[in-house]
mmCIF file of C-alpha atoms in Angstrom:
data_model
loop_
_atom_site.group_PDB
_atom_site.id
_atom_site.type_symbol
_atom_site.label_atom_id
_atom_site.label_comp_id
_atom_site.label_asym_id
_atom_site.label_seq_id
_atom_site.Cartn_x
_atom_site.Cartn_y
_atom_site.Cartn_z
ATOM 1 C CA UNK A 255 -64.384 119.253 -8.233
ATOM 2 C CA UNK A 256 -66.381 117.083 -10.554
ATOM 3 C CA UNK A 257 -65.431 119.175 -13.544
ATOM 4 C CA UNK A 258 -61.717 118.754 -12.809
ATOM 5 C CA UNK A 259 -62.084 115.012 -12.653
ATOM 6 C CA UNK A 260 -63.809 114.813 -16.000
ATOM 7 C CA UNK A 261 -61.164 116.940 -17.591
ATOM 8 C CA UNK A 262 -58.434 114.661 -16.253
ATOM 9 C CA UNK A 263 -60.070 111.524 -17.725
ATOM 10 C CA UNK A 264 -60.359 113.220 -21.166
ATOM 11 C CA UNK A 265 -56.669 114.081 -21.049
ATOM 12 C CA UNK A 266 -55.750 110.472 -20.250
ATOM 13 C CA UNK A 267 -57.790 109.084 -23.161
ATOM 14 C CA UNK A 268 -56.151 111.551 -25.552
ATOM 15 C CA UNK A 269 -52.781 110.503 -24.249
ATOM 16 C CA UNK A 270 -53.552 106.782 -24.808
ATOM 17 C CA UNK A 271 -54.575 107.460 -28.427
ATOM 18 C CA UNK A 272 -51.550 109.532 -29.202
ATOM 19 C CA UNK A 273 -48.534 108.303 -27.084
ATOM 20 C CA UNK A 274 -45.841 110.906 -26.620
ATOM 21 C CA UNK A 275 -42.602 110.692 -28.612
ATOM 22 C CA UNK A 276 -39.219 110.118 -26.953
ATOM 23 C CA UNK A 277 -36.484 112.343 -28.053
ATOM 24 C CA UNK A 278 -33.190 110.601 -28.685
ATOM 25 C CA UNK A 279 -30.000 112.350 -29.434
ATOM 26 C CA UNK A 280 -28.256 111.866 -32.737
ATOM 27 C CA UNK A 281 -25.166 110.516 -31.006
ATOM 28 C CA UNK A 282 -27.185 107.833 -29.251
ATOM 29 C CA UNK A 283 -28.777 106.786 -32.514
ATOM 30 C CA UNK A 284 -25.401 106.589 -34.212
ATOM 31 C CA UNK A 285 -24.040 104.535 -31.325
ATOM 32 C CA UNK A 286 -27.034 102.198 -31.492
ATOM 33 C CA UNK A 287 -26.561 101.754 -35.219
ATOM 34 C CA UNK A 288 -22.907 100.995 -34.670
ATOM 35 C CA UNK A 289 -23.679 98.413 -32.030
ATOM 36 C CA UNK A 290 -26.285 96.773 -34.277
ATOM 37 C CA UNK A 291 -23.783 96.539 -37.086
ATOM 38 C CA UNK A 292 -21.196 95.043 -34.699
ATOM 39 C CA UNK A 293 -23.715 92.483 -33.532
ATOM 40 C CA UNK A 294 -24.554 91.562 -37.106
ATOM 41 C CA UNK A 295 -20.851 91.233 -37.811
ATOM 42 C CA UNK A 296 -19.849 89.194 -34.760
ATOM 43 C CA UNK A 297 -23.026 87.144 -34.216
ATOM 44 C CA UNK A 298 -22.309 84.661 -37.056
ATOM 45 C CA UNK A 299 -18.835 84.144 -35.650
ATOM 46 C CA UNK A 300 -20.223 83.334 -32.228
ATOM 47 C CA UNK A 301 -23.174 81.266 -33.336
ATOM 48 C CA UNK A 302 -21.084 78.713 -35.253
ATOM 49 C CA UNK A 303 -21.247 74.891 -35.512
ATOM 50 C CA UNK A 304 -19.114 74.372 -32.403
ATOM 51 C CA UNK A 305 -21.503 76.413 -30.304
ATOM 52 C CA UNK A 306 -24.464 74.509 -31.686
ATOM 53 C CA UNK A 307 -22.635 71.223 -30.987
ATOM 54 C CA UNK A 308 -21.955 72.343 -27.455
ATOM 55 C CA UNK A 309 -25.576 73.287 -27.081
ATOM 56 C CA UNK A 310 -26.662 69.884 -28.408
ATOM 57 C CA UNK A 311 -24.238 68.199 -26.002
ATOM 58 C CA UNK A 312 -25.607 70.302 -23.199
ATOM 59 C CA UNK A 313 -29.094 69.249 -24.137
ATOM 60 C CA UNK A 314 -27.970 65.599 -24.272
ATOM 61 C CA UNK A 315 -26.303 65.968 -20.893
ATOM 62 C CA UNK A 316 -29.470 67.441 -19.473
ATOM 63 C CA UNK A 317 -31.392 64.419 -20.781
ATOM 64 C CA UNK A 318 -28.824 62.024 -19.314
ATOM 65 C CA UNK A 319 -28.973 63.955 -16.074
ATOM 66 C CA UNK A 320 -32.714 63.499 -15.972
ATOM 67 C CA UNK A 321 -32.268 59.756 -16.668
ATOM 68 C CA UNK A 322 -29.574 59.539 -13.996
ATOM 69 C CA UNK A 323 -31.795 61.332 -11.528
ATOM 70 C CA UNK A 324 -34.598 58.882 -12.340
ATOM 71 C CA UNK A 325 -32.251 55.901 -11.910
ATOM 72 C CA UNK A 326 -30.862 57.455 -8.747
ATOM 73 C CA UNK A 327 -34.346 57.809 -7.417
ATOM 74 C CA UNK A 328 -35.067 54.196 -8.343
ATOM 75 C CA UNK A 329 -31.865 53.053 -6.682
ATOM 76 C CA UNK A 330 -32.724 55.057 -3.589
ATOM 77 C CA UNK A 331 -36.074 53.293 -3.446
ATOM 78 C CA UNK A 332 -34.394 49.908 -3.910
ATOM 79 C CA UNK A 333 -31.810 50.814 -1.265
ATOM 80 C CA UNK A 334 -34.552 51.801 1.091
ATOM 81 C CA UNK A 335 -36.322 48.516 0.434
ATOM 82 C CA UNK A 336 -33.069 46.600 0.936
ATOM 83 C CA UNK A 337 -32.459 48.498 4.134
ATOM 84 C CA UNK A 338 -35.936 47.593 5.277
ATOM 85 C CA UNK A 339 -35.352 43.928 4.402
ATOM 86 C CA UNK A 340 -31.914 44.091 6.038
ATOM 87 C CA UNK A 341 -33.388 45.483 9.222
ATOM 88 C CA UNK A 342 -36.023 42.756 9.107
ATOM 89 C CA UNK A 343 -33.404 40.051 8.475
ATOM 90 C CA UNK A 344 -31.149 41.414 11.177
ATOM 91 C CA UNK A 345 -33.992 41.373 13.608
ATOM 92 C CA UNK A 346 -34.734 37.774 12.638
ATOM 93 C CA UNK A 347 -31.068 36.839 12.937
ATOM 94 C CA UNK A 348 -30.873 38.515 16.312
ATOM 95 C CA UNK A 349 -33.869 36.546 17.493
ATOM 96 C CA UNK A 350 -32.364 33.357 16.102
ATOM 97 C CA UNK A 351 -29.018 34.182 17.725
ATOM 98 C CA UNK A 352 -30.729 34.787 21.041
ATOM 99 C CA UNK A 353 -32.556 31.484 20.646
ATOM 100 C CA UNK A 354 -29.308 29.670 19.821
ATOM 101 C CA UNK A 355 -27.599 31.242 22.810
ATOM 102 C CA UNK A 356 -30.422 30.039 25.019
ATOM 103 C CA UNK A 357 -30.150 26.552 23.488
ATOM 104 C CA UNK A 358 -26.368 26.633 23.960
ATOM 105 C CA UNK A 359 -26.753 27.579 27.580
ATOM 106 C CA UNK A 360 -29.334 24.857 28.061
ATOM 107 C CA UNK A 361 -27.075 22.295 26.356
ATOM 108 C CA UNK A 362 -24.145 23.440 28.474
ATOM 109 C CA UNK A 363 -26.175 22.856 31.602
ATOM 110 C CA UNK A 364 -27.316 19.470 30.293
ATOM 111 C CA UNK A 365 -23.713 18.602 29.373
ATOM 112 C CA UNK A 366 -22.566 19.518 32.854
ATOM 113 C CA UNK A 367 -25.302 17.371 34.374
ATOM 114 C CA UNK A 368 -24.410 14.471 32.074
ATOM 115 C CA UNK A 369 -20.738 14.935 32.892
ATOM 116 C CA UNK A 370 -21.548 14.741 36.578
ATOM 117 C CA UNK A 371 -23.681 11.661 35.953
ATOM 118 C CA UNK A 372 -20.893 10.123 33.847
ATOM 119 C CA UNK A 373 -18.417 10.811 36.617
ATOM 120 C CA UNK A 374 -20.721 9.139 39.106
ATOM 121 C CA UNK A 375 -21.274 6.171 36.794
ATOM 122 C CA UNK A 376 -17.517 5.911 36.117
ATOM 123 C CA UNK A 377 -16.881 5.956 39.824
ATOM 124 C CA UNK A 378 -19.508 3.285 40.341
ATOM 125 C CA UNK A 379 -18.070 1.202 37.512
ATOM 126 C CA UNK A 380 -14.588 1.639 38.950
ATOM 127 C CA UNK A 381 -15.843 0.534 42.348
ATOM 128 C CA UNK A 382 -17.681 -2.408 40.797
ATOM 129 C CA UNK A 383 -14.639 -3.327 38.688
ATOM 130 C CA UNK A 384 -12.416 -3.151 41.732
ATOM 131 C CA UNK A 385 -14.904 -5.236 43.686
ATOM 132 C CA UNK A 386 -15.177 -7.803 40.870
ATOM 133 C CA UNK A 387 -11.400 -7.967 40.530
ATOM 134 C CA UNK A 388 -11.029 -8.386 44.260
ATOM 135 C CA UNK A 389 -13.764 -10.998 44.364
ATOM 136 C CA UNK A 390 -12.376 -12.776 41.275
ATOM 137 C CA UNK A 391 -8.866 -12.772 42.694
ATOM 138 C CA UNK A 392 -10.070 -14.202 45.994
ATOM 139 C CA UNK A 393 -12.304 -16.860 44.424
ATOM 140 C CA UNK A 394 -9.756 -17.891 41.797
ATOM 141 C CA UNK A 395 -6.998 -18.044 44.376
ATOM 142 C CA UNK A 396 -9.150 -20.447 46.393
ATOM 143 C CA UNK A 397 -9.953 -22.362 43.209
ATOM 144 C CA UNK A 398 -6.244 -22.508 42.384
ATOM 145 C CA UNK A 399 -5.519 -24.067 45.760
ATOM 146 C CA UNK A 400 -8.416 -26.490 45.511
ATOM 147 C CA UNK A 401 -7.394 -27.577 41.986
ATOM 148 C CA UNK A 402 -4.129 -28.986 43.319
ATOM 149 C CA UNK A 403 -6.090 -32.121 44.277
ATOM 150 C CA UNK A 404 -6.935 -34.439 41.401
ATOM 151 C CA UNK A 405 -10.339 -35.156 42.919
ATOM 152 C CA UNK A 406 -11.107 -31.452 42.782
ATOM 153 C CA UNK A 407 -10.164 -31.306 39.079
ATOM 154 C CA UNK A 408 -12.542 -34.178 38.414
ATOM 155 C CA UNK A 409 -15.302 -32.277 40.216
ATOM 156 C CA UNK A 410 -14.577 -29.095 38.275
ATOM 157 C CA UNK A 411 -14.718 -30.854 34.922
ATOM 158 C CA UNK A 412 -17.883 -32.727 35.853
ATOM 159 C CA UNK A 413 -20.014 -29.589 36.001
ATOM 160 C CA UNK A 414 -21.711 -27.823 33.097
ATOM 161 C CA UNK A 415 -19.685 -24.635 33.588
ATOM 162 C CA UNK A 416 -16.227 -26.019 32.798
ATOM 163 C CA UNK A 417 -16.177 -24.892 29.147
ATOM 164 C CA UNK A 418 -17.557 -21.484 30.050
ATOM 165 C CA UNK A 419 -14.775 -21.168 32.614
ATOM 166 C CA UNK A 420 -12.182 -21.935 29.905
ATOM 167 C CA UNK A 421 -13.733 -19.304 27.599
ATOM 168 C CA UNK A 422 -13.648 -16.671 30.335
ATOM 169 C CA UNK A 423 -10.043 -17.562 31.125
ATOM 170 C CA UNK A 424 -9.011 -17.243 27.475
ATOM 171 C CA UNK A 425 -10.625 -13.819 27.022
ATOM 172 C CA UNK A 426 -9.296 -12.554 30.348
ATOM 173 C CA UNK A 427 -5.693 -13.532 29.653
ATOM 174 C CA UNK A 428 -5.681 -12.033 26.149
ATOM 175 C CA UNK A 429 -7.278 -8.819 27.408
ATOM 176 C CA UNK A 430 -4.811 -8.567 30.273
ATOM 177 C CA UNK A 431 -1.752 -8.957 28.050
ATOM 178 C CA UNK A 432 -3.123 -6.483 25.521
ATOM 179 C CA UNK A 433 -3.412 -3.927 28.335
ATOM 180 C CA UNK A 434 -0.346 -4.626 30.451
ATOM 181 C CA UNK A 435 2.094 -6.271 28.042
ATOM 182 C CA UNK A 436 4.428 -3.238 27.946
ATOM 183 C CA UNK A 437 3.663 -1.950 31.432
ATOM 184 C CA UNK A 438 4.976 -2.914 34.827
ATOM 185 C CA UNK A 439 1.769 -4.051 36.458
ATOM 186 C CA UNK A 440 2.260 -4.501 40.187
ATOM 187 C CA UNK A 441 2.038 -8.103 41.300
ATOM 188 C CA UNK A 442 0.041 -6.948 44.307
ATOM 189 C CA UNK A 443 -2.762 -5.581 42.126
ATOM 190 C CA UNK A 444 -6.086 -7.385 42.078
ATOM 191 C CA UNK A 445 -5.957 -7.734 38.261
ATOM 192 C CA UNK A 446 -2.589 -9.475 38.373
ATOM 193 C CA UNK A 447 -3.657 -11.807 41.169
ATOM 194 C CA UNK A 448 -6.893 -12.593 39.308
ATOM 195 C CA UNK A 449 -5.105 -13.555 36.044
ATOM 196 C CA UNK A 450 -2.371 -15.381 37.944
ATOM 197 C CA UNK A 451 -4.918 -17.502 39.815
ATOM 198 C CA UNK A 452 -6.857 -18.281 36.623
ATOM 199 C CA UNK A 453 -3.670 -19.403 34.868
ATOM 200 C CA UNK A 454 -2.581 -21.412 37.898
ATOM 201 C CA UNK A 455 -5.925 -23.214 37.957
ATOM 202 C CA UNK A 456 -5.506 -24.181 34.282
ATOM 203 C CA UNK A 457 -1.951 -25.342 35.025
ATOM 204 C CA UNK A 458 -3.237 -27.611 37.804
ATOM 205 C CA UNK A 459 -6.032 -28.814 35.562
ATOM 206 C CA UNK A 460 -3.488 -29.753 32.859
ATOM 207 C CA UNK A 461 -1.411 -31.618 35.444
ATOM 208 C CA UNK A 462 -4.164 -34.244 35.691
ATOM 209 C CA UNK A 463 -4.670 -36.747 32.856
ATOM 210 C CA UNK A 464 -8.402 -36.070 32.780
ATOM 211 C CA UNK A 465 -7.760 -32.327 32.662
ATOM 212 C CA UNK A 466 -5.256 -32.629 29.777
ATOM 213 C CA UNK A 467 -7.696 -34.702 27.779
ATOM 214 C CA UNK A 468 -10.501 -32.199 28.467
ATOM 215 C CA UNK A 469 -8.397 -29.228 27.331
ATOM 216 C CA UNK A 470 -7.359 -30.908 24.087
ATOM 217 C CA UNK A 471 -10.742 -32.425 23.199
ATOM 218 C CA UNK A 472 -12.950 -29.354 23.798
ATOM 219 C CA UNK A 473 -13.124 -26.350 21.476
ATOM 220 C CA UNK A 474 -12.906 -23.971 24.413
ATOM 221 C CA UNK A 475 -9.793 -25.796 25.645
ATOM 222 C CA UNK A 476 -8.059 -25.540 22.247
ATOM 223 C CA UNK A 477 -8.925 -21.835 22.084
ATOM 224 C CA UNK A 478 -7.290 -21.410 25.489
ATOM 225 C CA UNK A 479 -4.173 -23.242 24.271
ATOM 226 C CA UNK A 480 -4.063 -20.862 21.281
ATOM 227 C CA UNK A 481 -4.306 -17.896 23.653
ATOM 228 C CA UNK A 482 -1.396 -19.244 25.723
ATOM 229 C CA UNK A 483 0.796 -19.653 22.627
ATOM 230 C CA UNK A 484 -0.182 -16.216 21.317
ATOM 231 C CA UNK A 485 0.687 -14.587 24.630
ATOM 232 C CA UNK A 486 4.121 -16.222 24.607
ATOM 233 C CA UNK A 487 4.773 -14.818 21.138
ATOM 234 C CA UNK A 488 3.852 -11.209 21.922
ATOM 235 C CA UNK A 489 5.048 -10.905 25.519
ATOM 236 C CA UNK A 490 7.665 -8.266 26.247
ATOM 237 C CA UNK A 491 10.899 -9.474 27.835
ATOM 238 C CA UNK A 492 10.910 -9.300 31.606
ATOM 239 C CA UNK A 493 7.157 -8.610 31.897
ATOM 240 C CA UNK A 494 4.521 -10.754 33.647
ATOM 241 C CA UNK A 495 7.099 -13.435 34.430
ATOM 242 C CA UNK A 496 4.984 -15.343 36.976
ATOM 243 C CA UNK A 497 2.019 -15.633 34.644
ATOM 244 C CA UNK A 498 4.193 -16.766 31.733
ATOM 245 C CA UNK A 499 5.846 -19.348 33.965
ATOM 246 C CA UNK A 500 2.429 -20.855 34.679
ATOM 247 C CA UNK A 501 1.538 -20.732 30.968
ATOM 248 C CA UNK A 502 4.715 -22.626 30.046
ATOM 249 C CA UNK A 503 4.029 -25.189 32.786
ATOM 250 C CA UNK A 504 0.459 -25.623 31.529
ATOM 251 C CA UNK A 505 1.646 -26.123 27.934
ATOM 252 C CA UNK A 506 4.244 -28.605 29.168
ATOM 253 C CA UNK A 507 1.554 -30.585 30.991
ATOM 254 C CA UNK A 508 -0.629 -30.507 27.862
ATOM 255 C CA UNK A 509 2.304 -31.742 25.723
ATOM 256 C CA UNK A 510 2.394 -34.928 27.804
ATOM 257 C CA UNK A 511 -0.880 -35.837 26.088
ATOM 258 C CA UNK A 512 -0.131 -37.104 22.561
ATOM 259 C CA UNK A 513 -3.041 -35.213 21.055
ATOM 260 C CA UNK A 514 -1.997 -32.129 22.989
ATOM 261 C CA UNK A 515 1.591 -32.445 21.721
ATOM 262 C CA UNK A 516 0.429 -32.781 18.127
ATOM 263 C CA UNK A 517 -1.825 -29.750 18.530
ATOM 264 C CA UNK A 518 1.010 -27.619 19.954
ATOM 265 C CA UNK A 519 3.439 -28.709 17.233
ATOM 266 C CA UNK A 520 1.087 -27.430 14.535
ATOM 267 C CA UNK A 521 1.276 -23.871 15.863
ATOM 268 C CA UNK A 522 3.540 -21.676 13.791
ATOM 269 C CA UNK A 523 6.488 -20.141 15.593
ATOM 270 C CA UNK A 524 6.172 -22.068 18.858
ATOM 271 C CA UNK A 525 9.781 -23.328 18.746
ATOM 272 C CA UNK A 526 11.120 -19.864 17.795
ATOM 273 C CA UNK A 527 9.191 -18.352 20.705
ATOM 274 C CA UNK A 528 10.677 -20.881 23.110
ATOM 275 C CA UNK A 529 14.183 -20.202 21.812
ATOM 276 C CA UNK A 530 13.551 -16.487 22.290
ATOM 277 C CA UNK A 531 12.522 -17.040 25.902
ATOM 278 C CA UNK A 532 15.550 -19.250 26.599
ATOM 279 C CA UNK A 533 18.001 -16.815 25.051
ATOM 280 C CA UNK A 534 16.392 -13.463 25.810
ATOM 281 C CA UNK A 535 14.977 -13.700 29.333
ATOM 282 C CA UNK A 536 16.866 -13.178 32.580
ATOM 283 C CA UNK A 537 14.551 -15.131 34.883
ATOM 284 C CA UNK A 538 16.065 -18.609 35.356
ATOM 285 C CA UNK A 539 12.756 -20.349 36.129
ATOM 286 C CA UNK A 540 11.139 -18.919 33.014
ATOM 287 C CA UNK A 541 14.041 -20.083 30.867
ATOM 288 C CA UNK A 542 13.934 -23.555 32.477
ATOM 289 C CA UNK A 543 10.207 -23.976 31.854
ATOM 290 C CA UNK A 544 10.694 -22.953 28.209
ATOM 291 C CA UNK A 545 13.523 -25.483 27.891
ATOM 292 C CA UNK A 546 11.362 -28.241 29.397
ATOM 293 C CA UNK A 547 8.579 -27.526 26.918
ATOM 294 C CA UNK A 548 11.118 -27.516 24.084
ATOM 295 C CA UNK A 549 12.467 -30.855 25.335
ATOM 296 C CA UNK A 550 8.970 -32.312 25.485
ATOM 297 C CA UNK A 551 8.348 -31.262 21.879
ATOM 298 C CA UNK A 552 11.606 -32.635 20.423
ATOM 299 C CA UNK A 553 11.808 -35.735 22.643
ATOM 300 C CA UNK A 554 10.603 -37.810 19.725
ATOM 301 C CA UNK A 555 11.936 -35.857 16.725
ATOM 302 C CA UNK A 556 10.868 -38.508 14.236
ATOM 303 C CA UNK A 557 7.259 -37.518 14.907
ATOM 304 C CA UNK A 558 7.953 -33.870 13.989
ATOM 305 C CA UNK A 559 7.913 -32.339 10.505
ATOM 306 C CA UNK A 560 11.410 -31.740 9.194
ATOM 307 C CA UNK A 561 10.784 -28.047 8.588
ATOM 308 C CA UNK A 562 9.796 -27.680 12.257
ATOM 309 C CA UNK A 563 13.111 -29.088 13.460
ATOM 310 C CA UNK A 564 15.050 -27.085 10.910
ATOM 311 C CA UNK A 565 13.746 -23.903 12.552
ATOM 312 C CA UNK A 566 15.961 -24.694 15.581
ATOM 313 C CA UNK A 567 19.525 -23.460 15.118
ATOM 314 C CA UNK A 568 21.902 -26.033 16.637
ATOM 315 C CA UNK A 569 24.803 -23.559 16.978
ATOM 316 C CA UNK A 570 22.573 -21.130 18.866
ATOM 317 C CA UNK A 571 21.304 -23.929 21.089
ATOM 318 C CA UNK A 572 24.858 -25.152 21.720
ATOM 319 C CA UNK A 573 25.957 -21.662 22.697
ATOM 320 C CA UNK A 574 22.980 -21.354 25.090
ATOM 321 C CA UNK A 575 23.878 -24.734 26.631
ATOM 322 C CA UNK A 576 27.496 -23.653 27.191
ATOM 323 C CA UNK A 577 26.485 -20.469 29.030
ATOM 324 C CA UNK A 578 23.621 -22.049 31.017
ATOM 325 C CA UNK A 579 23.955 -23.429 34.520
ATOM 326 C CA UNK A 580 22.400 -26.139 36.624
ATOM 327 C CA UNK A 581 19.200 -27.827 35.553
ATOM 328 C CA UNK A 582 18.778 -25.508 32.555
ATOM 329 C CA UNK A 583 22.147 -26.612 31.175
ATOM 330 C CA UNK A 584 21.286 -30.306 31.643
ATOM 331 C CA UNK A 585 17.916 -29.855 29.937
ATOM 332 C CA UNK A 586 19.452 -28.051 26.960
ATOM 333 C CA UNK A 587 22.099 -30.784 26.610
ATOM 334 C CA UNK A 588 19.323 -33.384 26.486
ATOM 335 C CA UNK A 589 17.533 -31.345 23.807
ATOM 336 C CA UNK A 590 20.779 -31.155 21.810
ATOM 337 C CA UNK A 591 21.285 -34.902 22.187
ATOM 338 C CA UNK A 592 17.804 -35.627 20.806
ATOM 339 C CA UNK A 593 18.268 -33.215 17.884
ATOM 340 C CA UNK A 594 21.770 -34.478 17.068
ATOM 341 C CA UNK A 595 20.575 -38.089 17.066
ATOM 342 C CA UNK A 596 17.795 -37.104 14.695
ATOM 343 C CA UNK A 597 20.234 -35.391 12.307
ATOM 344 C CA UNK A 598 22.608 -38.391 12.508
ATOM 345 C CA UNK A 599 19.851 -40.856 11.648
ATOM 346 C CA UNK A 600 18.691 -38.595 8.837
ATOM 347 C CA UNK A 601 22.177 -38.386 7.492
#
């Protein structure tokens, strides 16, 4: 057995030193030669400049692909970072949104509480306003009745609250007419009764000589006279007739005082306002009181500026006198007589 093994190893070594030949047929060799010649013939045609250009382009594309892959990887990293930041921001925004919703809910509850408190306060203010109006109407109505006596007027003016009372009256009347000038305020309302009583008290005050002098000589009294004249100029036709009647009566009483007459005359538009009341109102008493005040102003026309008298249209006044009746007609005729005598003397 050992001898056979040794003999096999010697045969292998001999075979390694002298490899066996492969027998190839002549036809195969000729075919191989032919193929080699064909390759040599066609290889230059295949491996031309276009193929090399394509190869170079392919190589360039591979390089660009590598660059694109690198940029893509970079962009993926950036996108991942952005996504991380986005998730973080969204979480922060969600927390902030939740916080804002909580604040909104808290503010809504606070608003509701404040609204309830405001409603309660408004109700309280309404009750207080109604009480004050009721109290003011009652007190001023009593004061109006008391002021009919001249001794009472003297007592009222002797106190240290007389000017303050005139200031309150002025502000109250202006405020009332600003609010209810175009509206039909019920005469039974506390506000109407309050303003009516205030105006009536001033009318009674002006009926006394001491009261007229007080109204004309004090700043608060002149401010009140201005308020009366302003109200007459802006009042809507047919509205607040009772109050305006008292205002016209008060101005008439003031015009009896020479200083009061001169003060009224200086007010622009007073005669035009009176003519508007006489010609545009339907209430006979209101028209008569306006005519009386007009008569008081033009009773002594020589003391009036000429441009003031020229603002009165005689034809309009004559037409009003023809259509008027009773005491209003007589008063307008007297006004016409005074104006015509003035124009005759001037002529």
